Coordinates of C-alpha atoms in Angstrom, one line a residue:
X1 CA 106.1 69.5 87.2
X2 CA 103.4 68.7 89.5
X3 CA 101.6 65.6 89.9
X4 CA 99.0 63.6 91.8
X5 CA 96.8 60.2 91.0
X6 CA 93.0 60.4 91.7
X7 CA 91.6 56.1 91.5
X8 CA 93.6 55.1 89.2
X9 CA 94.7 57.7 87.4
X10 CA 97.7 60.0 87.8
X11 CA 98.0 63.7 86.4
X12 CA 100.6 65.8 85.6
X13 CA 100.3 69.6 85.7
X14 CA 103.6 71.3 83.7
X15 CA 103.9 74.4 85.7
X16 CA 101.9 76.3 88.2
X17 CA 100.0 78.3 86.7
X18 CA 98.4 75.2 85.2
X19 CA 98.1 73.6 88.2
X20 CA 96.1 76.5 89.8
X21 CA 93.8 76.6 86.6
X22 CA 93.4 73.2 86.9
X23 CA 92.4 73.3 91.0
X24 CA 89.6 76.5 90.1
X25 CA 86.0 75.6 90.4
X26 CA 84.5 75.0 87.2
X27 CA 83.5 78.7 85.3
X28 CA 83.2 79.8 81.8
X29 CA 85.5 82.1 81.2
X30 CA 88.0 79.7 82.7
X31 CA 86.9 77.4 79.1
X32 CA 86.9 79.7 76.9
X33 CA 90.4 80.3 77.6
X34 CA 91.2 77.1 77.7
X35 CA 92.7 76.6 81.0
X36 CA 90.2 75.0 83.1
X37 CA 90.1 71.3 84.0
X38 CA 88.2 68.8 81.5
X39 CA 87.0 66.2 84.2
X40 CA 86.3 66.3 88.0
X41 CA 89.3 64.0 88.2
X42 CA 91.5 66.1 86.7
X43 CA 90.2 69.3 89.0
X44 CA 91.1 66.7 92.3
X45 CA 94.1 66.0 91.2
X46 CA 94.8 69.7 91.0
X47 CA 93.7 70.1 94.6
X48 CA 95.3 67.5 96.2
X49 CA 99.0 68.9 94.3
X50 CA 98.1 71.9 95.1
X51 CA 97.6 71.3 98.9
X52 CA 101.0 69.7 99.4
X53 CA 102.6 72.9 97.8
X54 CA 104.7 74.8 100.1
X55 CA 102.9 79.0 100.2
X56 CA 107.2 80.2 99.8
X57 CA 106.5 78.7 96.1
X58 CA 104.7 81.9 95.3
X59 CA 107.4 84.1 96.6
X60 CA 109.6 81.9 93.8
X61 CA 107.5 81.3 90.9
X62 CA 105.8 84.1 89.4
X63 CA 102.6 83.5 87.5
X64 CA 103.7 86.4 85.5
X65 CA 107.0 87.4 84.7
X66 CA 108.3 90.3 86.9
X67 CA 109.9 91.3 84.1
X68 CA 107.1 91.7 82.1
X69 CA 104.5 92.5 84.6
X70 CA 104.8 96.0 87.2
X71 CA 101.5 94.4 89.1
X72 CA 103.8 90.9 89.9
X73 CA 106.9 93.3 90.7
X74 CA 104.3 95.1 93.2
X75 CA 102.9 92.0 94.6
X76 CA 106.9 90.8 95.0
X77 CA 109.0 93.8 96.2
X78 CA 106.1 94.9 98.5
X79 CA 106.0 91.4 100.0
X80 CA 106.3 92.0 103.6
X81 CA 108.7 89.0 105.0
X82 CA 108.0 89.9 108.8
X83 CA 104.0 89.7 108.1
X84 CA 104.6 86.1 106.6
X85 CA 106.9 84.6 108.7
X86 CA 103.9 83.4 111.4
X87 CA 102.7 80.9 108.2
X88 CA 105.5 80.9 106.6
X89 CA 106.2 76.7 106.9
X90 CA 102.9 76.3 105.9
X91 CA 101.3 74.3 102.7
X92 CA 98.3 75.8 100.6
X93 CA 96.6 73.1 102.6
X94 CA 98.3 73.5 106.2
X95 CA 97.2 77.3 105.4
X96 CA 93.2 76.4 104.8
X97 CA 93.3 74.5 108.2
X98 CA 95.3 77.1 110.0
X99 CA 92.3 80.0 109.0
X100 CA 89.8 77.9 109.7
X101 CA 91.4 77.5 113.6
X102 CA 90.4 79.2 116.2
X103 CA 94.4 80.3 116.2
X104 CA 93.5 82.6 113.5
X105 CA 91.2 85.2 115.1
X106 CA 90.9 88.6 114.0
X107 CA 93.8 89.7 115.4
X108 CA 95.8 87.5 114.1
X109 CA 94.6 87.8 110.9
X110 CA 95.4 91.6 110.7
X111 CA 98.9 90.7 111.9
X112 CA 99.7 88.5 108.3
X113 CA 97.6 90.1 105.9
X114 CA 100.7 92.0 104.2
X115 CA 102.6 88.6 104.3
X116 CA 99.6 86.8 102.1
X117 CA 100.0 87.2 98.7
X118 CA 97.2 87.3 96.2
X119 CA 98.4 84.1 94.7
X120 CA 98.4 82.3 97.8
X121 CA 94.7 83.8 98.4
X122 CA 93.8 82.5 95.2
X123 CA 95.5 79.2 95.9
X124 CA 94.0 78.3 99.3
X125 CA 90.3 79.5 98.4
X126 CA 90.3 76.7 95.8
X127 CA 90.8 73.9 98.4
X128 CA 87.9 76.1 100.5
X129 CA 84.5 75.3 100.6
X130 CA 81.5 78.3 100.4
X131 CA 81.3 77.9 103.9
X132 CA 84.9 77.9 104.8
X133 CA 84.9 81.2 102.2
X134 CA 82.5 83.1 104.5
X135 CA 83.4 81.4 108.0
X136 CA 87.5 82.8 107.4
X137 CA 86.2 86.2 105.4
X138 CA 83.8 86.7 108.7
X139 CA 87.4 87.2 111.0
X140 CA 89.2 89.6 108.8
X141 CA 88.1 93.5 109.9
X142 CA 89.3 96.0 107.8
X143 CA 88.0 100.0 108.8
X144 CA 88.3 102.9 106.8
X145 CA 87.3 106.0 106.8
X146 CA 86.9 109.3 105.1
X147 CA 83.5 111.4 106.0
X148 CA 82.5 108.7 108.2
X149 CA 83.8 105.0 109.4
X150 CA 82.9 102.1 107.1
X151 CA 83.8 98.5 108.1
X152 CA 83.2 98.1 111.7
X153 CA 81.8 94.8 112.8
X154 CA 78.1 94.3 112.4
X155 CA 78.0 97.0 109.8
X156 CA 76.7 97.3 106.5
X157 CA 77.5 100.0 104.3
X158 CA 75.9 100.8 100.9
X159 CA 76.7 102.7 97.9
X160 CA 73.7 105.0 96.5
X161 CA 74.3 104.5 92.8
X162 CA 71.5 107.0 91.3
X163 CA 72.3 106.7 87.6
X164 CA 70.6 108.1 84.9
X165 CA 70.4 107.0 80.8
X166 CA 71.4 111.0 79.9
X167 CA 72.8 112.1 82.7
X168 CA 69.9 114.4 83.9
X169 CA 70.7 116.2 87.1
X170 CA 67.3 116.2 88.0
X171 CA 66.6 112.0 87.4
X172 CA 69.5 111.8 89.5
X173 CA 68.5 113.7 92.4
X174 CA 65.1 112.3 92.8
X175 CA 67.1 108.8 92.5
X176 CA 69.4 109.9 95.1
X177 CA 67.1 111.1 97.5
X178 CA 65.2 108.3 97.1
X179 CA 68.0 106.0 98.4
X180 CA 68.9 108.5 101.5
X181 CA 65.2 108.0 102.1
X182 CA 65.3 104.4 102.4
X183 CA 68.5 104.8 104.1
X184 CA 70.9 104.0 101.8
X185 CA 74.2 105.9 100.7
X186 CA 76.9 105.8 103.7
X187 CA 79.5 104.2 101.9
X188 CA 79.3 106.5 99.0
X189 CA 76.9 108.7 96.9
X190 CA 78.5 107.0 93.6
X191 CA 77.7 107.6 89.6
X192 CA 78.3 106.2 86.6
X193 CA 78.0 109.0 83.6
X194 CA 76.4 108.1 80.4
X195 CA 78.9 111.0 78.8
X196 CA 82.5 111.7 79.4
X197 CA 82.1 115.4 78.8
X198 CA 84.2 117.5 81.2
X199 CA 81.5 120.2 82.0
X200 CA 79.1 117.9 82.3
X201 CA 81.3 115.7 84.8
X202 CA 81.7 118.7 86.6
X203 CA 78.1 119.8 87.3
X204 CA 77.5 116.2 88.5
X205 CA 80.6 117.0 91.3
X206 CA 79.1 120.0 92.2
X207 CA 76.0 119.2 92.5
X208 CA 76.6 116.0 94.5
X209 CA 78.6 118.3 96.9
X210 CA 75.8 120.7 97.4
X211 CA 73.3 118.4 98.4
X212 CA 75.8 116.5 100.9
X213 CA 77.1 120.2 102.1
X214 CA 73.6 121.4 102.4
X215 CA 72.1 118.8 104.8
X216 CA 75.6 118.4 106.4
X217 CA 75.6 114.1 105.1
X218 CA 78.3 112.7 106.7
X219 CA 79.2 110.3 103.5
X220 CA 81.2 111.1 100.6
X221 CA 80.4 111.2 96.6
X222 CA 82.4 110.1 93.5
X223 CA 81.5 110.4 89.8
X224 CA 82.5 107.0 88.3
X225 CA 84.7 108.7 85.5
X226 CA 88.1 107.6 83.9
X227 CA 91.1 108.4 86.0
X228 CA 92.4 111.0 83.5
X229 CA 89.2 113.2 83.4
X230 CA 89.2 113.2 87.7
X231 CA 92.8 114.3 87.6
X232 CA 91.1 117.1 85.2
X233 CA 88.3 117.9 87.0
X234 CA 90.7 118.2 90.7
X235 CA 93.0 120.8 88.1
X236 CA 89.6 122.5 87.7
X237 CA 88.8 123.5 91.2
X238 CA 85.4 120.9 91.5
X239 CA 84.9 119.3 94.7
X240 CA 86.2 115.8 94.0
X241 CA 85.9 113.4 97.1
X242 CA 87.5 110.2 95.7
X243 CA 89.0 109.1 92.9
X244 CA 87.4 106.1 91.1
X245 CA 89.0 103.5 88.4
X246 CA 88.7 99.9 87.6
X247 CA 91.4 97.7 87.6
X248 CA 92.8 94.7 86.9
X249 CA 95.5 92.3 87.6
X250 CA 97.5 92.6 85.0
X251 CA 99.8 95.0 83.6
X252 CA 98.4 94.5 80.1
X253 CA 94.8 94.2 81.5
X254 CA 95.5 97.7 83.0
X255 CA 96.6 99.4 80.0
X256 CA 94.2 98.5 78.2
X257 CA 92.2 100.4 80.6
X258 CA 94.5 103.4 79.6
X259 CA 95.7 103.0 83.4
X260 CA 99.4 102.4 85.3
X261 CA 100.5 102.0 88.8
X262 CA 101.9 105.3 88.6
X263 CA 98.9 107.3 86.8
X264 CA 97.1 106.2 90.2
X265 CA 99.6 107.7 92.3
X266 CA 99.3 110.6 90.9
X267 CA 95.6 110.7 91.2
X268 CA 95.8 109.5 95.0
X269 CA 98.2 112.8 96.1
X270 CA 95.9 114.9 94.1
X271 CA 93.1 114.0 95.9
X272 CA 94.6 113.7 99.3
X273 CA 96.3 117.3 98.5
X274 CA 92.3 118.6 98.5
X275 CA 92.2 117.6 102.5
X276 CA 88.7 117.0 102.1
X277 CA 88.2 113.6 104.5
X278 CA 86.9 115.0 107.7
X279 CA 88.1 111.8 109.6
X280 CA 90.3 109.5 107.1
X281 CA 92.2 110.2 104.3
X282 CA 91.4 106.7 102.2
X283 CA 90.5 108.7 99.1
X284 CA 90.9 106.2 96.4
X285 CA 87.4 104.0 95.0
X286 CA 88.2 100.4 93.1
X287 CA 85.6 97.9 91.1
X288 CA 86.9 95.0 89.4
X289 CA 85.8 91.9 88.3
X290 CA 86.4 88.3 87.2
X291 CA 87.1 88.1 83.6
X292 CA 88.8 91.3 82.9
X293 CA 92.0 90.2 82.0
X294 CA 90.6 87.3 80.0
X295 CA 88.2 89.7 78.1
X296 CA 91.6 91.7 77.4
X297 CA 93.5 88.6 76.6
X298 CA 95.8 89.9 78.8
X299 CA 95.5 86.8 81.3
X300 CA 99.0 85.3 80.6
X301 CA 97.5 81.7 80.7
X302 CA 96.4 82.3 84.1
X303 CA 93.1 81.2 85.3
X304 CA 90.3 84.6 85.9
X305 CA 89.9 84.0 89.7
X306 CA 93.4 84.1 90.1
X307 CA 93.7 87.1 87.9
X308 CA 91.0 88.9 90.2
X309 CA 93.3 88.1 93.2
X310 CA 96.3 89.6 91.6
X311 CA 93.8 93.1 91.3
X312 CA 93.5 93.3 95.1
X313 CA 97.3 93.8 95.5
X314 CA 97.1 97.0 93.2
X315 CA 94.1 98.3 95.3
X316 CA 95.9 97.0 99.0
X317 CA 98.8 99.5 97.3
X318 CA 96.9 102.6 97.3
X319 CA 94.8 101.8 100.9
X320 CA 91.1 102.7 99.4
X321 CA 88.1 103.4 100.9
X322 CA 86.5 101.0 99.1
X323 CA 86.6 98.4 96.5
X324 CA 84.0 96.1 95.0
X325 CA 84.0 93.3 92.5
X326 CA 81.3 93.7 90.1
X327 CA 80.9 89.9 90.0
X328 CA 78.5 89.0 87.5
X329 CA 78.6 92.0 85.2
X330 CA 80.7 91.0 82.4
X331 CA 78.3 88.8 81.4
X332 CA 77.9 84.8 81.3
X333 CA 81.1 84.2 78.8
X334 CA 82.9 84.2 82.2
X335 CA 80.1 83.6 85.2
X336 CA 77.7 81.6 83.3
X337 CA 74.6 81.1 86.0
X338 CA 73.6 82.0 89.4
X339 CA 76.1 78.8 90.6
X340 CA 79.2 80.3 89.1
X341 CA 78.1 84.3 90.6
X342 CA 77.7 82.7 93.9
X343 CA 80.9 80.9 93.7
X344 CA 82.9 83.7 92.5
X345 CA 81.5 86.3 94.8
X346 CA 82.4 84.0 97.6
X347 CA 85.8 83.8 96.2
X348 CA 86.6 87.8 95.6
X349 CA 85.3 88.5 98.6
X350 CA 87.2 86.3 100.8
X351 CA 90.7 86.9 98.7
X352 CA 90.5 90.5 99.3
X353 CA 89.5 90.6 103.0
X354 CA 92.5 87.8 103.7
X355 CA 94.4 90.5 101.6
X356 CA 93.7 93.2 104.1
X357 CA 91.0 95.4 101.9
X358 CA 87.4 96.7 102.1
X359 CA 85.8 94.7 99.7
X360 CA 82.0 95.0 99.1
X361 CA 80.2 93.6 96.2
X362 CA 78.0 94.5 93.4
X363 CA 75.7 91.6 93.4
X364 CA 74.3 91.4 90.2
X365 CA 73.7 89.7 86.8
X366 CA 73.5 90.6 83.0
X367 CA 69.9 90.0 81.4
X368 CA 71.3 86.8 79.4
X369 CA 72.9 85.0 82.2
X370 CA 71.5 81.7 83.6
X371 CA 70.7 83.6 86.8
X372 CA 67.8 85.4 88.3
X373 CA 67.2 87.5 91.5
X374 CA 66.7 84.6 93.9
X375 CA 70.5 83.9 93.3
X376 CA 71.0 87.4 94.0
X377 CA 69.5 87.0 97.4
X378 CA 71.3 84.1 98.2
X379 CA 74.5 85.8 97.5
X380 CA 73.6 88.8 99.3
X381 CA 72.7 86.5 102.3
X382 CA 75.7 84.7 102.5
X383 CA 78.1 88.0 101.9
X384 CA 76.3 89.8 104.7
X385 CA 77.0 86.6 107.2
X386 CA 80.6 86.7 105.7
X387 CA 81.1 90.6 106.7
X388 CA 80.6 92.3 103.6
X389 CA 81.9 95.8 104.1
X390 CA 79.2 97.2 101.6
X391 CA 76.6 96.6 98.7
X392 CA 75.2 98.6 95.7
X393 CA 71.6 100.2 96.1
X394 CA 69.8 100.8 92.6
X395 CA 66.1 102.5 92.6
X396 CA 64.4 98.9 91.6
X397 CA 67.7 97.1 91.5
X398 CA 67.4 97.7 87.8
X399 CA 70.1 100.0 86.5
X400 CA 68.7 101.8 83.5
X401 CA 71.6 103.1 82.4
X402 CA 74.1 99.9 82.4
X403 CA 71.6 97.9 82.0
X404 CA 72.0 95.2 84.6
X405 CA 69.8 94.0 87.7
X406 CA 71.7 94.6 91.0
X407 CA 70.4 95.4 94.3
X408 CA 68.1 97.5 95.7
X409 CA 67.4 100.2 98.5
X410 CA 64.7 97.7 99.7
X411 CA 67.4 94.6 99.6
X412 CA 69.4 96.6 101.9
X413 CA 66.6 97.2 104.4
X414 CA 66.4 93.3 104.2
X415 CA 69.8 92.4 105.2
X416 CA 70.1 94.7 107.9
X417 CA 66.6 93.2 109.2
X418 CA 67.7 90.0 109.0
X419 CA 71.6 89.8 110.6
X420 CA 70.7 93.1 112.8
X421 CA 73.4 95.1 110.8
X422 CA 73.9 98.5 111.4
X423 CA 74.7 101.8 109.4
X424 CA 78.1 103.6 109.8
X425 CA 78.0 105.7 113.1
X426 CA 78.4 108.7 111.7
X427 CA 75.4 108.0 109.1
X428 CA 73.4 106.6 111.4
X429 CA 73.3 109.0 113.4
X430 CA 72.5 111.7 110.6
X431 CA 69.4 109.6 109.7
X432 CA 68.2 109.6 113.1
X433 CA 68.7 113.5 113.2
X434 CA 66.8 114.4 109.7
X435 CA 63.4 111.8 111.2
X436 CA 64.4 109.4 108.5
X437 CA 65.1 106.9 111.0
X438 CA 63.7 105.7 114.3
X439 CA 65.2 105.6 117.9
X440 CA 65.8 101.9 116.9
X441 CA 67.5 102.6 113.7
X442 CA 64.2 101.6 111.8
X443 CA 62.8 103.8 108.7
X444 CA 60.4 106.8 109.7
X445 CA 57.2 107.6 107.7
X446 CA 58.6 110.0 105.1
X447 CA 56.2 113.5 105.6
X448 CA 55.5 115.3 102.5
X449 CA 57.4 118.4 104.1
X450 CA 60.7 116.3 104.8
X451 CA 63.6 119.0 103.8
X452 CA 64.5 116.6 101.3
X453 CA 61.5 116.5 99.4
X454 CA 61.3 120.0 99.9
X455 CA 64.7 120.2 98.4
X456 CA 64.0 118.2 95.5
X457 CA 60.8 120.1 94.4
X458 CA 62.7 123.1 94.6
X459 CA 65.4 121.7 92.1
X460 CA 62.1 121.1 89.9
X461 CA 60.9 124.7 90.2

């Protein structure tokens, strides 16, 4: 039992998972579970509990049962005791004041992020402020690498998602060398099928491969497919970089993605067996977002920012070379507006840098949320001063096969403008080689006999 008066009124939380529900910002999905707080009183009273709570609580209560759960028995027997032991006599709220201090540099940082639980994340994030979210994310570094080196301070990576409504090879290239055009596509030449057909997944490998093998692109691809069918495709022979899934964090959430812990260690030493990193071997790709496990009711009464944090320790496990929350794509019965997107993308990002992992965002919106692209821009602005390791770049920002508005090639170009953020080395220095950039790292005048376009208009002959 937890407790705490706000005025003149005292509240009483019955265990902790209530208590953390009760401390999260106001959201949607968090009501239509029924877990969230019914007054601002009660949400302060939450808070100022949960401040005074010890951070070795977590290590004692489980917010779901280990025996029930393998993502709380990860999160448990992987806890690293010698990591935690610097903030280790620390409250929720000694915690938030400690990674605000100038004691908790980057360095330092580094040193406890296997000691910090996604719980206690979760926990100290809802005492934070937006500010305090992307002052704290800004000191955690986190580099990974496979073709080229993504995460490096004052860089900003961005995946070239070139989808296409049928799955037309040729939509897809002109898409994709529109975004190497503009610059876009070090962190990962990335699509999402509109068909799960094998032979058709395969000719998209393929011939993502040839175009980064034929202009010698020092980035990496990865066909947004289920787990099972990449495992299939590696058996095949095709050229498979990295090995996407979503995930949740939940072991209920997870299954029904038709996914386990061990069915993605499976697919991580198949893909690390293909040695095909030049210079990493992070070969694993993660999205998630808030909402998943509540839209699975697979939640366990636990609120869906907390459920998000629990996601990151399942991606920390298998050391990716990226992951993104794809924070406003399910839709507004969980992120209502542009307030509750901004919010949460704070949050996720934040939660998994603390946790030690490369998170970028999808910053985006459904058609029938309360939100608009000016809230998109504000969350991209405050992302990129908080670190971001990488965003998504859509022709338009309009995805026209999952229908959604996200960012764009030219929203990219804006960012690094503004906060002088450069590509990754490697990348950049491709760019600068194939005239698409300038001495300065600016965008050349693209001449009608670039070998790209050249390229394309041969696929179109």
């Amino acid at each position: 039992m937890y407790q705490a008066t706000v005025g003149q009124r005292g509240y009483r939380f019955g265990d902790l998972r209530q208590l953390m529900a009760k401390a999260s910002p106001a959201r949607s999905g968090d009501y239509l579970a029924e877990v969230a707080a019914q007054s601002a009183g009660e949400r302060m009273a939450a808070r100022i509990a949960l401040a005074d709570l010890p951070l070795k609580a977590f290590l004692q209560q489980a917010l779901v049962p280990y025996e029930e759960d393998e993502v709380t028995r990860l999160i448990i027997d992987g806890h690293d005791a010698a990591a935690f032991e610097p903030i280790s006599h620390l409250t929720v709220g000694d915690f938030r004041d400690w990674l605000l201090s100038e004691q908790a540099d980057s360095a330092m940082m580094a040193q406890v992020a296997a000691g910090i639980t996604p719980e206690m994340a979760a926990a100290v994030s809802k005492l934070m402020r937006n500010q305090d979210l992307i002052l704290v994310a800004k000191k955690c570094r986190v580099v990974t690498r496979f073709r080229n080196t993504i995460g490096l301070p004052g860089h900003l990576s961005v995946r070239l998602q070139p989808n296409h409504p049928t799955d037309s090879l040729q939509g897809i290239a002109a898409s994709m060398l529109d975004g190497l055009l503009y610059g876009s596509g070090d962190a990962v030449v990335g699509i999402n099928p509109a068909s799960d057909s094998l032979p058709l997944l395969e000719k998209l490998n393929y011939m993502l491969d040839d175009v980064i093998q034929r202009f010698a692109i020092p980035t990496q691809s990865c066909v947004l497919t289920h787990v099972t069918n990449t495992l299939r495709l590696i058996e095949r022979g095709a050229p498979v970089d990295l090995v996407f899934q979503s995930i949740a964090g939940t072991e209920a959430a997870n299954r029904s993605f038709g996914i386990s812990l061990a069915l993605l260690a499976e697919a991580q030493q198949a893909a690390l067996s293909l040695r095909r990193g030049t210079l990493g071997d992070n070969v694993m790709y993660f999205e998630t977002g808030q909402g998943s496990c509540l839209s699975a009711n697979a939640h366990h009464g636990v609120d869906q920012q907390t459920c998000e944090a629990r996601a990151y320790a399942v991606a920390r496990h298998f050391s990716p070379l990226l992951i993104n929350t794809v924070v406003g794509f399910i839709g507004p019965e969980y992120l209502y507006d542009g307030k509750q997107i901004i919010r949460a993308g704070l949050e996720d990002h934040f939660c998994g840098k603390l946790l030690g992992l490369p998170l970028g965002c999808d910053v985006c919106y459904t058609n029938h949320a309360e939100a608009d692209q000016d809230d998109m821009d504000t969350l991209l602005t405050l992302l990129a001063a908080a670190g971001l390791t990488f965003l998504i770049g859509v022709p338009g920002a309009d995805d026209i096969m999952l229908n959604y508005q996200s960012t764009s090639f030219h929203d990219a170009l804006y960012i690094r403008e503004l906060l002088g953020l450069k590509h990754a080395p490697e990348f950049a220095a491709w760019l600068a080689a194939m005239n698409i950039t300038d001495e300065r790292g600016r965008l050349c005048d693209a001449a009608a006999n670039h070998p790209l376009l050249l390229a394309l208009q041969g696929e179109r002959t």
